[in-house]
Amino acid sequence: GFRTCILTNSFLDDSGSGNFPPAALRRRLRSQFQPLLESCRIGMSKPDPGIYRHALEQLQAQPQEV
């Protein structure tokens, strides 16, 4: 089978409204993709190699498998 994830450089919507379009989109996508990795929540951003290592760990995959 295939495992998929979303890896984004994003900022945290702290407005409290929850109606910010990108935030609403991420809420919908979260149910379809596991994991949804957001730079603002994991403290790394693309192109930092650490974010890709983190994604591989979350997917339980090796680089040659992706």
mmCIF file of N, CA and C in Angstrom:
data_model
loop_
_atom_site.group_PDB
_atom_site.id
_atom_site.type_symbol
_atom_site.label_atom_id
_atom_site.label_comp_id
_atom_site.label_asym_id
_atom_site.label_seq_id
_atom_site.Cartn_x
_atom_site.Cartn_y
_atom_site.Cartn_z
ATOM 1 N N GLY A 1 0.812 -1.187 0.000
ATOM 2 C CA GLY A 1 0.000 0.000 0.000
ATOM 3 C C GLY A 1 0.854 1.249 0.000
ATOM 4 N N PHE A 2 0.204 2.331 -0.185
ATOM 5 C CA PHE A 2 0.857 3.635 -0.212
ATOM 6 C C PHE A 2 0.482 4.415 1.030
ATOM 7 N N ARG A 3 1.450 5.138 1.550
ATOM 8 C CA ARG A 3 1.193 6.079 2.637
ATOM 9 C C ARG A 3 1.512 7.459 2.094
ATOM 10 N N THR A 4 0.705 8.420 2.426
ATOM 11 C CA THR A 4 0.918 9.791 1.958
ATOM 12 C C THR A 4 0.905 10.743 3.143
ATOM 13 N N CYS A 5 1.549 11.865 2.947
ATOM 14 C CA CYS A 5 1.512 12.905 3.968
ATOM 15 C C CYS A 5 1.536 14.256 3.271
ATOM 16 N N ILE A 6 1.242 15.268 4.034
ATOM 17 C CA ILE A 6 1.378 16.642 3.563
ATOM 18 C C ILE A 6 2.474 17.272 4.403
ATOM 19 N N LEU A 7 3.432 17.893 3.745
ATOM 20 C CA LEU A 7 4.561 18.548 4.388
ATOM 21 C C LEU A 7 4.536 20.000 3.945
ATOM 22 N N THR A 8 4.219 20.903 4.866
ATOM 23 C CA THR A 8 4.036 22.301 4.482
ATOM 24 C C THR A 8 4.934 23.242 5.269
ATOM 25 N N ASN A 9 5.303 24.332 4.629
ATOM 26 C CA ASN A 9 5.847 25.489 5.323
ATOM 27 C C ASN A 9 4.637 26.374 5.577
ATOM 28 N N SER A 10 4.216 26.441 6.804
ATOM 29 C CA SER A 10 3.024 27.218 7.108
ATOM 30 C C SER A 10 3.210 27.959 8.423
ATOM 31 N N PHE A 11 2.340 28.911 8.651
ATOM 32 C CA PHE A 11 2.374 29.646 9.903
ATOM 33 C C PHE A 11 1.131 29.292 10.694
ATOM 34 N N LEU A 12 1.209 29.498 11.978
ATOM 35 C CA LEU A 12 0.110 29.176 12.871
ATOM 36 C C LEU A 12 -0.923 30.292 12.837
ATOM 37 N N ASP A 13 -2.166 29.932 12.565
ATOM 38 C CA ASP A 13 -3.267 30.903 12.577
ATOM 39 C C ASP A 13 -3.717 31.059 14.020
ATOM 40 N N ASP A 14 -3.274 32.135 14.652
ATOM 41 C CA ASP A 14 -3.634 32.343 16.054
ATOM 42 C C ASP A 14 -4.742 33.386 16.212
ATOM 43 N N SER A 15 -5.499 33.621 15.149
ATOM 44 C CA SER A 15 -6.568 34.615 15.209
ATOM 45 C C SER A 15 -7.737 34.143 16.058
ATOM 46 N N GLY A 16 -7.859 32.824 16.211
ATOM 47 C CA GLY A 16 -8.954 32.291 17.001
ATOM 48 C C GLY A 16 -10.245 32.137 16.230
ATOM 49 N N SER A 17 -10.318 32.711 15.023
ATOM 50 C CA SER A 17 -11.562 32.645 14.268
ATOM 51 C C SER A 17 -11.770 31.288 13.622
ATOM 52 N N GLY A 18 -10.666 30.630 13.228
ATOM 53 C CA GLY A 18 -10.788 29.346 12.566
ATOM 54 C C GLY A 18 -11.340 29.447 11.157
ATOM 55 N N ASN A 19 -11.574 30.657 10.676
ATOM 56 C CA ASN A 19 -12.140 30.847 9.342
ATOM 57 C C ASN A 19 -11.106 31.264 8.310
ATOM 58 N N PHE A 20 -9.853 31.342 8.703
ATOM 59 C CA PHE A 20 -8.792 31.703 7.778
ATOM 60 C C PHE A 20 -8.716 30.601 6.720
ATOM 61 N N PRO A 21 -8.867 30.920 5.436
ATOM 62 C CA PRO A 21 -8.979 29.866 4.405
ATOM 63 C C PRO A 21 -7.910 28.781 4.457
ATOM 64 N N PRO A 22 -6.608 29.102 4.581
ATOM 65 C CA PRO A 22 -5.634 28.003 4.652
ATOM 66 C C PRO A 22 -5.852 27.098 5.869
ATOM 67 N N ALA A 23 -6.262 27.667 6.990
ATOM 68 C CA ALA A 23 -6.507 26.849 8.182
ATOM 69 C C ALA A 23 -7.690 25.922 7.954
ATOM 70 N N ALA A 24 -8.731 26.422 7.334
ATOM 71 C CA ALA A 24 -9.905 25.588 7.049
ATOM 72 C C ALA A 24 -9.542 24.467 6.082
ATOM 73 N N LEU A 25 -8.718 24.767 5.097
ATOM 74 C CA LEU A 25 -8.282 23.747 4.146
ATOM 75 C C LEU A 25 -7.471 22.669 4.857
ATOM 76 N N ARG A 26 -6.547 23.066 5.733
ATOM 77 C CA ARG A 26 -5.745 22.087 6.457
ATOM 78 C C ARG A 26 -6.615 21.193 7.335
ATOM 79 N N ARG A 27 -7.658 21.748 7.935
ATOM 80 C CA ARG A 27 -8.566 20.918 8.737
ATOM 81 C C ARG A 27 -9.203 19.832 7.875
ATOM 82 N N ARG A 28 -9.629 20.205 6.671
ATOM 83 C CA ARG A 28 -10.236 19.216 5.771
ATOM 84 C C ARG A 28 -9.223 18.178 5.299
ATOM 85 N N LEU A 29 -8.007 18.625 4.985
ATOM 86 C CA LEU A 29 -6.983 17.712 4.491
ATOM 87 C C LEU A 29 -6.480 16.763 5.571
ATOM 88 N N ARG A 30 -6.526 17.207 6.825
ATOM 89 C CA ARG A 30 -6.029 16.387 7.928
ATOM 90 C C ARG A 30 -6.746 15.033 7.974
ATOM 91 N N SER A 31 -8.010 14.998 7.601
ATOM 92 C CA SER A 31 -8.745 13.734 7.643
ATOM 93 C C SER A 31 -8.362 12.816 6.482
ATOM 94 N N GLN A 32 -7.745 13.359 5.435
ATOM 95 C CA GLN A 32 -7.390 12.572 4.260
ATOM 96 C C GLN A 32 -5.929 12.131 4.235
ATOM 97 N N PHE A 33 -5.064 12.875 4.889
ATOM 98 C CA PHE A 33 -3.627 12.607 4.857
ATOM 99 C C PHE A 33 -3.102 12.478 6.277
ATOM 100 N N GLN A 34 -2.409 11.396 6.528
ATOM 101 C CA GLN A 34 -1.773 11.213 7.821
ATOM 102 C C GLN A 34 -0.326 10.833 7.577
ATOM 103 N N PRO A 35 0.598 11.568 8.027
ATOM 104 C CA PRO A 35 0.446 12.754 8.852
ATOM 105 C C PRO A 35 0.353 14.040 8.023
ATOM 106 N N LEU A 36 -0.124 15.083 8.651
ATOM 107 C CA LEU A 36 -0.087 16.439 8.103
ATOM 108 C C LEU A 36 0.986 17.153 8.912
ATOM 109 N N LEU A 37 2.129 17.388 8.296
ATOM 110 C CA LEU A 37 3.286 17.972 8.982
ATOM 111 C C LEU A 37 3.398 19.444 8.617
ATOM 112 N N GLU A 38 3.226 20.296 9.612
ATOM 113 C CA GLU A 38 3.275 21.743 9.395
ATOM 114 C C GLU A 38 4.516 22.306 10.074
ATOM 115 N N SER A 39 5.293 23.081 9.325
ATOM 116 C CA SER A 39 6.541 23.623 9.850
ATOM 117 C C SER A 39 6.326 24.408 11.140
ATOM 118 N N CYS A 40 5.228 25.120 11.245
ATOM 119 C CA CYS A 40 4.982 25.932 12.436
ATOM 120 C C CYS A 40 4.770 25.079 13.681
ATOM 121 N N ARG A 41 4.405 23.830 13.511
ATOM 122 C CA ARG A 41 4.148 22.954 14.651
ATOM 123 C C ARG A 41 5.334 22.059 15.003
ATOM 124 N N ILE A 42 6.232 21.815 14.049
ATOM 125 C CA ILE A 42 7.357 20.918 14.327
ATOM 126 C C ILE A 42 8.685 21.656 14.447
ATOM 127 N N GLY A 43 8.704 22.954 14.205
ATOM 128 C CA GLY A 43 9.893 23.758 14.429
ATOM 129 C C GLY A 43 10.978 23.653 13.374
ATOM 130 N N MET A 44 10.637 23.131 12.222
ATOM 131 C CA MET A 44 11.581 23.046 11.099
ATOM 132 C C MET A 44 10.831 23.459 9.845
ATOM 133 N N SER A 45 11.561 23.915 8.844
ATOM 134 C CA SER A 45 10.895 24.268 7.589
ATOM 135 C C SER A 45 11.743 23.818 6.406
ATOM 136 N N LYS A 46 11.074 23.651 5.279
ATOM 137 C CA LYS A 46 11.782 23.288 4.052
ATOM 138 C C LYS A 46 12.673 24.467 3.660
ATOM 139 N N PRO A 47 13.865 24.275 3.214
ATOM 140 C CA PRO A 47 14.546 23.073 2.759
ATOM 141 C C PRO A 47 15.429 22.403 3.821
ATOM 142 N N ASP A 48 15.246 22.651 5.109
ATOM 143 C CA ASP A 48 16.031 22.013 6.168
ATOM 144 C C ASP A 48 15.932 20.487 6.029
ATOM 145 N N PRO A 49 17.058 19.791 5.887
ATOM 146 C CA PRO A 49 17.005 18.330 5.746
ATOM 147 C C PRO A 49 16.307 17.637 6.917
ATOM 148 N N GLY A 50 16.320 18.266 8.089
ATOM 149 C CA GLY A 50 15.686 17.676 9.257
ATOM 150 C C GLY A 50 14.196 17.465 9.085
ATOM 151 N N ILE A 51 13.541 18.342 8.343
ATOM 152 C CA ILE A 51 12.098 18.194 8.156
ATOM 153 C C ILE A 51 11.791 16.969 7.294
ATOM 154 N N TYR A 52 12.669 16.662 6.356
ATOM 155 C CA TYR A 52 12.470 15.476 5.522
ATOM 156 C C TYR A 52 12.742 14.200 6.323
ATOM 157 N N ARG A 53 13.761 14.236 7.192
ATOM 158 C CA ARG A 53 14.012 13.088 8.064
ATOM 159 C C ARG A 53 12.816 12.861 8.988
ATOM 160 N N HIS A 54 12.260 13.949 9.508
ATOM 161 C CA HIS A 54 11.085 13.857 10.378
ATOM 162 C C HIS A 54 9.908 13.231 9.619
ATOM 163 N N ALA A 55 9.694 13.657 8.386
ATOM 164 C CA ALA A 55 8.601 13.106 7.577
ATOM 165 C C ALA A 55 8.816 11.611 7.348
ATOM 166 N N LEU A 56 10.045 11.205 7.043
ATOM 167 C CA LEU A 56 10.330 9.789 6.843
ATOM 168 C C LEU A 56 10.055 8.981 8.109
ATOM 169 N N GLU A 57 10.437 9.535 9.267
ATOM 170 C CA GLU A 57 10.169 8.849 10.531
ATOM 171 C C GLU A 57 8.673 8.689 10.749
ATOM 172 N N GLN A 58 7.909 9.750 10.485
ATOM 173 C CA GLN A 58 6.470 9.700 10.674
ATOM 174 C C GLN A 58 5.812 8.690 9.739
ATOM 175 N N LEU A 59 6.351 8.569 8.537
ATOM 176 C CA LEU A 59 5.812 7.625 7.561
ATOM 177 C C LEU A 59 6.378 6.215 7.724
ATOM 178 N N GLN A 60 7.347 6.067 8.620
ATOM 179 C CA GLN A 60 8.052 4.806 8.822
ATOM 180 C C GLN A 60 8.587 4.287 7.476
ATOM 181 N N ALA A 61 9.318 5.175 6.787
ATOM 182 C CA ALA A 61 9.840 4.870 5.454
ATOM 183 C C ALA A 61 11.322 5.201 5.389
ATOM 184 N N GLN A 62 11.983 4.595 4.422
ATOM 185 C CA GLN A 62 13.376 4.867 4.128
ATOM 186 C C GLN A 62 13.445 5.771 2.899
ATOM 187 N N PRO A 63 14.525 6.570 2.760
ATOM 188 C CA PRO A 63 14.617 7.472 1.613
ATOM 189 C C PRO A 63 14.437 6.778 0.262
ATOM 190 N N GLN A 64 14.981 5.590 0.100
ATOM 191 C CA GLN A 64 14.882 4.901 -1.184
ATOM 192 C C GLN A 64 13.456 4.401 -1.472
ATOM 193 N N GLU A 65 12.565 4.463 -0.496
ATOM 194 C CA GLU A 65 11.201 4.001 -0.689
ATOM 195 C C GLU A 65 10.250 5.099 -1.173
ATOM 196 N N VAL A 66 10.724 6.328 -1.176
ATOM 197 C CA VAL A 66 9.833 7.437 -1.554
ATOM 198 C C VAL A 66 10.173 8.006 -2.911
#
